[in-house]
Structure formats: structure tokens, C-alpha cells
mmCIF file of N, CA and C in Angstrom:
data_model
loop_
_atom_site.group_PDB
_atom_site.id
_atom_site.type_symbol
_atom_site.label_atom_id
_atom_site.label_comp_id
_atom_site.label_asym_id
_atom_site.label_seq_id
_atom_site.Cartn_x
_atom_site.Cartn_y
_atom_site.Cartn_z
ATOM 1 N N UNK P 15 84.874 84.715 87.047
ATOM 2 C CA UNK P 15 86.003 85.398 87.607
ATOM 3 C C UNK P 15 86.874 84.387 88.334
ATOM 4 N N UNK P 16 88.448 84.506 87.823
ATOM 5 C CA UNK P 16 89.421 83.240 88.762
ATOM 6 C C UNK P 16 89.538 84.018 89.768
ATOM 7 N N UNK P 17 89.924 83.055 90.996
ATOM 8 C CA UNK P 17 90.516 83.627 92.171
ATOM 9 C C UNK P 17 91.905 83.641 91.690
ATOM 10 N N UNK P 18 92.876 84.244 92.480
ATOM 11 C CA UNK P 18 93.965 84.461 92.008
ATOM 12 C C UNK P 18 95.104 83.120 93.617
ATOM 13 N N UNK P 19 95.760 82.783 92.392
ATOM 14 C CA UNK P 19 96.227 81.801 93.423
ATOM 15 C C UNK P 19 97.362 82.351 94.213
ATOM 16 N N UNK P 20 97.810 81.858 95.849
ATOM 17 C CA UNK P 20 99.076 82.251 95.587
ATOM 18 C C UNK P 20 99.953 81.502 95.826
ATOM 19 N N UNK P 21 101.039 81.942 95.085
ATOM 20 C CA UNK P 21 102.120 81.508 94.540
ATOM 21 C C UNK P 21 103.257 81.636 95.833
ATOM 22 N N UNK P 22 104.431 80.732 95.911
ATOM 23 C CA UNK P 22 105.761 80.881 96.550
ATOM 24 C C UNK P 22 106.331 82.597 96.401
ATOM 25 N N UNK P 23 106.359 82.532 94.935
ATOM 26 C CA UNK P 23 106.528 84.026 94.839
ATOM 27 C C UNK P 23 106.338 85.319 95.214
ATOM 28 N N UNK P 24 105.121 85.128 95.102
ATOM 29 C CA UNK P 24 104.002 86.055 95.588
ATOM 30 C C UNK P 24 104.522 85.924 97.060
ATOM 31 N N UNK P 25 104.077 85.361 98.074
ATOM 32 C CA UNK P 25 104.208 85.425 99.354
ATOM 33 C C UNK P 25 105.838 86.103 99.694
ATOM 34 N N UNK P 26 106.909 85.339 98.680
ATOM 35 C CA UNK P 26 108.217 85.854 99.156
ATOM 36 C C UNK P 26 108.748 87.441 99.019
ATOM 37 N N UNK P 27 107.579 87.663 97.924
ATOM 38 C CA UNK P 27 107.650 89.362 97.595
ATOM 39 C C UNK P 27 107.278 89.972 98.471
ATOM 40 N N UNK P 28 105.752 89.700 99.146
ATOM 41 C CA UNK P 28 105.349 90.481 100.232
ATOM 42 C C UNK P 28 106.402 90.502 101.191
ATOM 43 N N UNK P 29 106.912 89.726 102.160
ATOM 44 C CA UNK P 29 107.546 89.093 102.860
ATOM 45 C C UNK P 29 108.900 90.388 102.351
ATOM 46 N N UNK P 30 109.425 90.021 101.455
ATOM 47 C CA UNK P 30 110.473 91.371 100.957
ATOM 48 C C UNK P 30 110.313 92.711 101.483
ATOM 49 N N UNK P 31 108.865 92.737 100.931
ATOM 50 C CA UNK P 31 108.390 94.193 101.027
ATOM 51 C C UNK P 31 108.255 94.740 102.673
ATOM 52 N N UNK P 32 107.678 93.577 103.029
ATOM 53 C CA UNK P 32 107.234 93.829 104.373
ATOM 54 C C UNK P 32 108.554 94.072 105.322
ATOM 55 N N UNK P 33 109.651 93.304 104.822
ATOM 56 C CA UNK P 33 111.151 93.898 105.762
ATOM 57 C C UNK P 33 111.854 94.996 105.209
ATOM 58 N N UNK P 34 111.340 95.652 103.892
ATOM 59 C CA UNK P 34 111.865 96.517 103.258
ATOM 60 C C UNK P 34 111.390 97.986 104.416
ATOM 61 N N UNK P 35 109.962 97.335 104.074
ATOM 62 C CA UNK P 35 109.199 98.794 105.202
ATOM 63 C C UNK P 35 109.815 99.089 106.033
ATOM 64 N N UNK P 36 110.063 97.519 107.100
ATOM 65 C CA UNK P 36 110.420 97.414 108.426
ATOM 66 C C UNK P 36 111.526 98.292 108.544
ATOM 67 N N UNK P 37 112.700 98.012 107.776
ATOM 68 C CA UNK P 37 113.739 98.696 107.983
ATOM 69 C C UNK P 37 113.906 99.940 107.519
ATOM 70 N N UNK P 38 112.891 100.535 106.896
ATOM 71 C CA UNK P 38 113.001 102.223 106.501
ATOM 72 C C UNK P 38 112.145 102.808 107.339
ATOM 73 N N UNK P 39 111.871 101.919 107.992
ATOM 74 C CA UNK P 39 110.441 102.978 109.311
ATOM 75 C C UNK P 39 111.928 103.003 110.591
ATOM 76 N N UNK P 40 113.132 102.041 110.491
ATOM 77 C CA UNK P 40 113.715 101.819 111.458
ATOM 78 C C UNK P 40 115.424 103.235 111.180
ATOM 79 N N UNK P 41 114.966 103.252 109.729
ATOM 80 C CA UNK P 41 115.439 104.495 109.343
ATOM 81 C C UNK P 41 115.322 105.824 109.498
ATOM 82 N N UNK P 42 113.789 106.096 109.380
ATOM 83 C CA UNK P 42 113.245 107.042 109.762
ATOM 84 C C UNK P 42 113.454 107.808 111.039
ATOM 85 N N UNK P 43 113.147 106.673 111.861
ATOM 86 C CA UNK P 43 112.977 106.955 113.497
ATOM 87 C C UNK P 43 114.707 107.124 113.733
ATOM 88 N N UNK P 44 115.666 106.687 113.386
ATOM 89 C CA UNK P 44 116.917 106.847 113.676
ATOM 90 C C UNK P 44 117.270 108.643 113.052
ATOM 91 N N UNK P 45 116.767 108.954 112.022
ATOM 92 C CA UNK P 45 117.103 110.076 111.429
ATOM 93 C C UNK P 45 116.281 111.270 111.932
ATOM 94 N N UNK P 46 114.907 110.847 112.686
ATOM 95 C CA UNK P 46 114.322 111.825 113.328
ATOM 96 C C UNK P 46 114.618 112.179 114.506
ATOM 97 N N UNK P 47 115.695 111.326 114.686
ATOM 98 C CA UNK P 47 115.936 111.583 116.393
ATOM 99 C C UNK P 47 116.381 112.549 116.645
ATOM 100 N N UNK P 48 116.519 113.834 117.726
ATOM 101 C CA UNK P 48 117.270 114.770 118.239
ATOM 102 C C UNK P 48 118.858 114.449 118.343
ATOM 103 N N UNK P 49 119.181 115.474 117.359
ATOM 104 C CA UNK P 49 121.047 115.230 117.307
ATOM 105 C C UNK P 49 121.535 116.668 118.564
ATOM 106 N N UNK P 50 122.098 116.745 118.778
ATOM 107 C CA UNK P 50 122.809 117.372 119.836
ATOM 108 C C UNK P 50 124.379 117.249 119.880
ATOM 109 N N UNK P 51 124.837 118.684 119.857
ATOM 110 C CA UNK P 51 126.618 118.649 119.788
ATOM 111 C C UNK P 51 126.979 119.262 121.373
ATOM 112 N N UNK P 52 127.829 117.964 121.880
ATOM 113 C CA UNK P 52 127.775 118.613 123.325
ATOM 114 C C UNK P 52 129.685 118.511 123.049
ATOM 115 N N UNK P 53 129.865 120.124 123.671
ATOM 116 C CA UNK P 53 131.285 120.322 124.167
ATOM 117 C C UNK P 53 131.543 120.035 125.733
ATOM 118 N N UNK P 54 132.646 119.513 125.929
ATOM 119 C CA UNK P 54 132.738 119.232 127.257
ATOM 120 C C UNK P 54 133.965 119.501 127.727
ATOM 121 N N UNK P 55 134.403 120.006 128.903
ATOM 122 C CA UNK P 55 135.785 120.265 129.545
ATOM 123 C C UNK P 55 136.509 119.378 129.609
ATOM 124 N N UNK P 56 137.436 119.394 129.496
ATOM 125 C CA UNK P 56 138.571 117.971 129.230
ATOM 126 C C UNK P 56 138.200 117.290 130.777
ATOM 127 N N UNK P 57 138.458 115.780 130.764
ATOM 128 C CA UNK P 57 138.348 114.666 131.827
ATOM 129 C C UNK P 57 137.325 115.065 132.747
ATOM 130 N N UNK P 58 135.932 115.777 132.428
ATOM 131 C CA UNK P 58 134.922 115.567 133.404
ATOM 132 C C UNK P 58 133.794 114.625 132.750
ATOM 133 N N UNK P 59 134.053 113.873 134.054
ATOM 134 C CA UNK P 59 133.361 112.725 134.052
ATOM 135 C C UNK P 59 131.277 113.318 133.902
ATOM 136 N N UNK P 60 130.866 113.710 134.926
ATOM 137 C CA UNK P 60 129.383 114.023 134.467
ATOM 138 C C UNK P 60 128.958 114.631 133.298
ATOM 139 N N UNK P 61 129.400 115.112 132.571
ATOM 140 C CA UNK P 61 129.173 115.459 131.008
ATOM 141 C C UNK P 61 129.040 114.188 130.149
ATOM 142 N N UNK P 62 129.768 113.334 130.598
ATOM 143 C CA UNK P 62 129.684 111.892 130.129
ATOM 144 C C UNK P 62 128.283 111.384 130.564
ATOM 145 N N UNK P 63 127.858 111.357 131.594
ATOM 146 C CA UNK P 63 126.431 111.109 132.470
ATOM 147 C C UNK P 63 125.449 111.783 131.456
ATOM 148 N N UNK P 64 125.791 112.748 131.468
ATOM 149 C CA UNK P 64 124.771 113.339 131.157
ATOM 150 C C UNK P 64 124.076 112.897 129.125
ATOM 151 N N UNK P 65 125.291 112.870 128.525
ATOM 152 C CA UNK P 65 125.517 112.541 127.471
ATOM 153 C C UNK P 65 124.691 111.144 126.928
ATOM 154 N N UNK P 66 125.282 109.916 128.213
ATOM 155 C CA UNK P 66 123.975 108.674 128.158
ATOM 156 C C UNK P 66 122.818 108.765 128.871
ATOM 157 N N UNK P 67 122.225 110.258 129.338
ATOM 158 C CA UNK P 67 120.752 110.616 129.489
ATOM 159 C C UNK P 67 120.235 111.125 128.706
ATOM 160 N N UNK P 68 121.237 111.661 127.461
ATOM 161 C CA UNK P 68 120.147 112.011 126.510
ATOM 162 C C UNK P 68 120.084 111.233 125.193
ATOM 163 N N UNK P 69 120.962 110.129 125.444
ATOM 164 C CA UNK P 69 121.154 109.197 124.221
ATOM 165 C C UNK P 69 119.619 108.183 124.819
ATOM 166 N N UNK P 70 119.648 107.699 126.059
ATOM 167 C CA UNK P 70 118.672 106.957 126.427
ATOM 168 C C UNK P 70 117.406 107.586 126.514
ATOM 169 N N UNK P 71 117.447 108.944 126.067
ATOM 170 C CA UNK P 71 116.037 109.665 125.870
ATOM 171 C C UNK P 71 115.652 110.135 124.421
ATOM 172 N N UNK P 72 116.352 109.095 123.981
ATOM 173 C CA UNK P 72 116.427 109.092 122.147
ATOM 174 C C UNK P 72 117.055 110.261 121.423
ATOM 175 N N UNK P 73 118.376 111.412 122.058
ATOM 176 C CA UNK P 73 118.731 112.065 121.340
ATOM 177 C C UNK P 73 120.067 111.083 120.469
ATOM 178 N N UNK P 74 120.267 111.565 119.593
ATOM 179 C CA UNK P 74 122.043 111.234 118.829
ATOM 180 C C UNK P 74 122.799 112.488 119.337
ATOM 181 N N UNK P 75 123.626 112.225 119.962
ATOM 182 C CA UNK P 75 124.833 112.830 120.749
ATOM 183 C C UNK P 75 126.158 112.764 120.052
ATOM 184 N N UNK P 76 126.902 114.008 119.441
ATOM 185 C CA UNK P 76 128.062 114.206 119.657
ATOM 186 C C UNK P 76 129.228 115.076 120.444
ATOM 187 N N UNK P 77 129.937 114.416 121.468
ATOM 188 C CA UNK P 77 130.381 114.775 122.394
ATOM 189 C C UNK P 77 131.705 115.072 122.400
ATOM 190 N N UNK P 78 132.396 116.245 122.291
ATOM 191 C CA UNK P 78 134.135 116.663 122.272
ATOM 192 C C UNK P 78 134.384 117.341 123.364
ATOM 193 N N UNK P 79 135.468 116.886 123.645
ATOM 194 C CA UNK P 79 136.415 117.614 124.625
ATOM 195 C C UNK P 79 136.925 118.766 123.998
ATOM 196 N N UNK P 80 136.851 120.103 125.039
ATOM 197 C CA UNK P 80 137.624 121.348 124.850
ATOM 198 C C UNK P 80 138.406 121.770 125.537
ATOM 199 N N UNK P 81 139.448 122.255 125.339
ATOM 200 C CA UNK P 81 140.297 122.647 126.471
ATOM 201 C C UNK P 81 139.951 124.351 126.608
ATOM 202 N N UNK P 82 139.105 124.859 125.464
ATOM 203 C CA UNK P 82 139.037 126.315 125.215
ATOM 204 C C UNK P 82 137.355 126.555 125.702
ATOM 205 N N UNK P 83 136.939 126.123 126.678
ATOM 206 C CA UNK P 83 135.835 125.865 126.668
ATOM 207 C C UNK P 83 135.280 127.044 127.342
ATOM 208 N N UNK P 84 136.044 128.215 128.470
ATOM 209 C CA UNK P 84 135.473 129.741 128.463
ATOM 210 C C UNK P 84 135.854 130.611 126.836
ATOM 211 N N UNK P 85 136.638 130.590 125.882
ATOM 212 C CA UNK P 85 136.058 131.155 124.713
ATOM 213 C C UNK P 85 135.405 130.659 124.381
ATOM 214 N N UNK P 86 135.097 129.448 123.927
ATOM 215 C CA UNK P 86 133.801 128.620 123.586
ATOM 216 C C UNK P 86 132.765 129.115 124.011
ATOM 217 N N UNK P 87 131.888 129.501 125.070
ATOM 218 C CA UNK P 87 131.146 129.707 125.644
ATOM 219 C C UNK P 87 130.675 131.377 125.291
ATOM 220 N N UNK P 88 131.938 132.064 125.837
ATOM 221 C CA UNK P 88 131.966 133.622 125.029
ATOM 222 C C UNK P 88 131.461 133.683 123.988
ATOM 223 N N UNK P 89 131.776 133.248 123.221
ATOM 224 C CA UNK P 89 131.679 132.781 121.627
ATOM 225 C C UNK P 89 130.222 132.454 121.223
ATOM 226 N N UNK P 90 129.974 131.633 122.067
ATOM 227 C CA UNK P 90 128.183 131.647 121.926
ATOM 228 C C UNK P 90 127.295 132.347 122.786
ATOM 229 N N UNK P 91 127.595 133.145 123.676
ATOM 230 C CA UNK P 91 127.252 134.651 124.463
ATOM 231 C C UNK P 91 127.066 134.180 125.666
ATOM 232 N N UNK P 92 127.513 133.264 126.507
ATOM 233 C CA UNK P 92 127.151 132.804 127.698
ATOM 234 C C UNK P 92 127.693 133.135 128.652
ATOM 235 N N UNK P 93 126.542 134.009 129.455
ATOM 236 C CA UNK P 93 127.695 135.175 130.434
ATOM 237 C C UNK P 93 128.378 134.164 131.412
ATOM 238 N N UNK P 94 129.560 134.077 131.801
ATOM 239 C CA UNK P 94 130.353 133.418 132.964
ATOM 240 C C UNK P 94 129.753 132.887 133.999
ATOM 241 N N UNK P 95 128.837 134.113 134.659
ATOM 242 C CA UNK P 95 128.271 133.329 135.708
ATOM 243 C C UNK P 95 127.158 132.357 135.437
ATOM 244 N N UNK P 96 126.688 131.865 134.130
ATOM 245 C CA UNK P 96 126.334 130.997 133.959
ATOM 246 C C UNK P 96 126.519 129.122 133.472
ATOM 247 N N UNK P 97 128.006 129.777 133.362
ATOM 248 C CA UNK P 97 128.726 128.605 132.665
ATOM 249 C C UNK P 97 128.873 127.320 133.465
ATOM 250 N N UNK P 98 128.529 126.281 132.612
ATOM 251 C CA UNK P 98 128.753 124.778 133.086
ATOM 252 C C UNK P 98 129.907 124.160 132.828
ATOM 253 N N UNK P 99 130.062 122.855 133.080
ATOM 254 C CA UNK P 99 131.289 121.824 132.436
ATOM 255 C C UNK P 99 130.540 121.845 130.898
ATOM 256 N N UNK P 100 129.778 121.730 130.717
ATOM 257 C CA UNK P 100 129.512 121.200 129.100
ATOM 258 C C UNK P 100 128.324 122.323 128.797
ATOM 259 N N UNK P 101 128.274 122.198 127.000
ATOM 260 C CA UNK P 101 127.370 123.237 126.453
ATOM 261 C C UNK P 101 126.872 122.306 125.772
ATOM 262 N N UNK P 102 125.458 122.355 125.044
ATOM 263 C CA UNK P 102 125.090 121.563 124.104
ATOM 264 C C UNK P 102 124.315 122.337 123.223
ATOM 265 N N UNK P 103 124.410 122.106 121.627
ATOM 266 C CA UNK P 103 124.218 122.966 120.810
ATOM 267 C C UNK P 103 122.763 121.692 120.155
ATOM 268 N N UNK P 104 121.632 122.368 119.754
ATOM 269 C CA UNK P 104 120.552 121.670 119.339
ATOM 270 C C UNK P 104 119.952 122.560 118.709
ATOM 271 N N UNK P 105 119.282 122.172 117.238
ATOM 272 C CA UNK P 105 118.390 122.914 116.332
ATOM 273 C C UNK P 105 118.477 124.355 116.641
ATOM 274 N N UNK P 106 119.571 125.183 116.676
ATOM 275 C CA UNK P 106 120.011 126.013 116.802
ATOM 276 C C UNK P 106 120.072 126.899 118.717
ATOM 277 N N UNK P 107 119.518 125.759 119.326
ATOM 278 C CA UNK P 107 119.997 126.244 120.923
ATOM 279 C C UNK P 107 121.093 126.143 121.282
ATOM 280 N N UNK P 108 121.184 127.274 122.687
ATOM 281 C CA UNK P 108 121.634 126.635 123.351
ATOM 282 C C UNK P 108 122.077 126.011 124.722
ATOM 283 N N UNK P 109 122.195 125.160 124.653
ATOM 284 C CA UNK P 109 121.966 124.544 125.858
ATOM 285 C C UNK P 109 122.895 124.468 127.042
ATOM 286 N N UNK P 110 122.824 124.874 128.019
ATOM 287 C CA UNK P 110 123.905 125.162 129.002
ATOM 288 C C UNK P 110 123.874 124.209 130.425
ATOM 289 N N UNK P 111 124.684 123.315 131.243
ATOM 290 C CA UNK P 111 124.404 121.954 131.882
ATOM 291 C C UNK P 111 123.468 121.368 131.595
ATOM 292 N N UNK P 112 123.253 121.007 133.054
ATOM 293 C CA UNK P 112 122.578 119.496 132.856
ATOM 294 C C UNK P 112 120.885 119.615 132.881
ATOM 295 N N UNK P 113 120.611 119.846 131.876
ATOM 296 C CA UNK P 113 119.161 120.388 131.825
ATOM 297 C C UNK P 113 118.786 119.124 130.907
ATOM 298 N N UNK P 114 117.526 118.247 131.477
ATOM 299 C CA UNK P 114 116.721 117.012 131.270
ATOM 300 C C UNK P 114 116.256 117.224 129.535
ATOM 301 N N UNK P 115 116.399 115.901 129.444
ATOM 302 C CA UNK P 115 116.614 115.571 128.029
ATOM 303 C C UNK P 115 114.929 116.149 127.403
ATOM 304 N N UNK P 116 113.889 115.317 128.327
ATOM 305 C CA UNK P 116 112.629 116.183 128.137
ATOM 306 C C UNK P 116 112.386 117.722 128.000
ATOM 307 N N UNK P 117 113.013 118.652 128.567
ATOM 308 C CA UNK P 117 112.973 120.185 129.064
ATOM 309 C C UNK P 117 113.285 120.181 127.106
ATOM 310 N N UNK P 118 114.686 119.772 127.199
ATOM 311 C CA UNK P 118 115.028 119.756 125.639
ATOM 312 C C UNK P 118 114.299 119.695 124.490
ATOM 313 N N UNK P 119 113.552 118.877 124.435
ATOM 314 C CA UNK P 119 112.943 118.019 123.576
ATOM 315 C C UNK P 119 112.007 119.281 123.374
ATOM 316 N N UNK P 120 111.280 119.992 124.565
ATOM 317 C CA UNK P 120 110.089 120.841 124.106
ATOM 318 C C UNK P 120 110.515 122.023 123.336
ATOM 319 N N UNK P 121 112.078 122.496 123.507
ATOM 320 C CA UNK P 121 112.537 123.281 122.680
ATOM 321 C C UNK P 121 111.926 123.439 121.255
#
């Protein structure tokens, strides 16, 4: 029985393969992340805050300004006296201020 030698080749394939993985495991984890659509009241600043607490807690965040943001809210049944500067919509929640990116996550 030969041993099998190895070759330049050989090693440069693995080596291929092995950054091929790398970067579809780096795919994966980007596409599994929690996406979140956050509406926000025109020029408030803590909706912004809040927005890089849940990006730094691995959600993907998209964030718009509304100027219609009590029909908005109506619209998704949120009685008044509960209403925040921002709403955030996730795997069909929804999410109303500044409620921790973790609380979220267990959704």
C-alpha cells in the first residue's frame, strides 16, 4: 500500500476549502441574526441609542423616520397611552420603546 504524498496542490485545495467554510459560517451567522424594523419620530435622538444597542447585541436594524408615527402605531393597535418615540417590528412583534435587546431575543 503507497502512502499518498502531498502535493502543493493538495495543501492549496484544502487551504481553499478551509476559507471557503470560513466565510459561509461568516455568512450564516450574518443571516441568522435578528433583523428588526424600527420606526422612529423624526430628529429623536434616543431611538438612535437604542438602535446601536441592538445592533451591538447582534440584531440587523432597519431604522426610518416617521412623521405619521401616532397612525403608525394605531395601525398596529397600540393604545396611546402606551406609545413611545420608536416601534420596532420583529418576527412578527411588536415592539414598543426601549425594551433590552435580550428581553427581545427571548421573543
Amino acid at each position: 500500500m503507497t502512502t499518498p504524498s502531498v502535493t502543493r496542490r493538495l495543501v492549496l485545495s484544502g487551504l481553499g476549502l478551509a476559507g471557503a467554510s470560513f466565510a459561509l459560517t461568516g455568512q450564516l451567522r450574518a443571516s441568522s441574526a435578528p433583523f428588526i424594523k424600527v420606526a422612529r419620530s423624526a430628529g429623536c435622538g434616543c431611538c438612535l441609542l437604542w438602535g446601536k444597542h441592538l445592533e451591538a447585541n447582534g440584531f440587523r436594524v432597519e431604522m426610518t423616520e416617521r412623521n405619521d408615527m401616532a397612525a403608525f402605531k394605531a395601525g398596529l393597535g397600540i393604545p396611546s397611552a402606551l406609545e413611545s418615540c420608536h416601534t420596532g417590528l420583529v418576527d412578527g412583534y411588536v415592539v414598543e420603546g426601549h425594551v433590552p435587546a435580550d428581553a427581545i431575543k427571548r421573543l
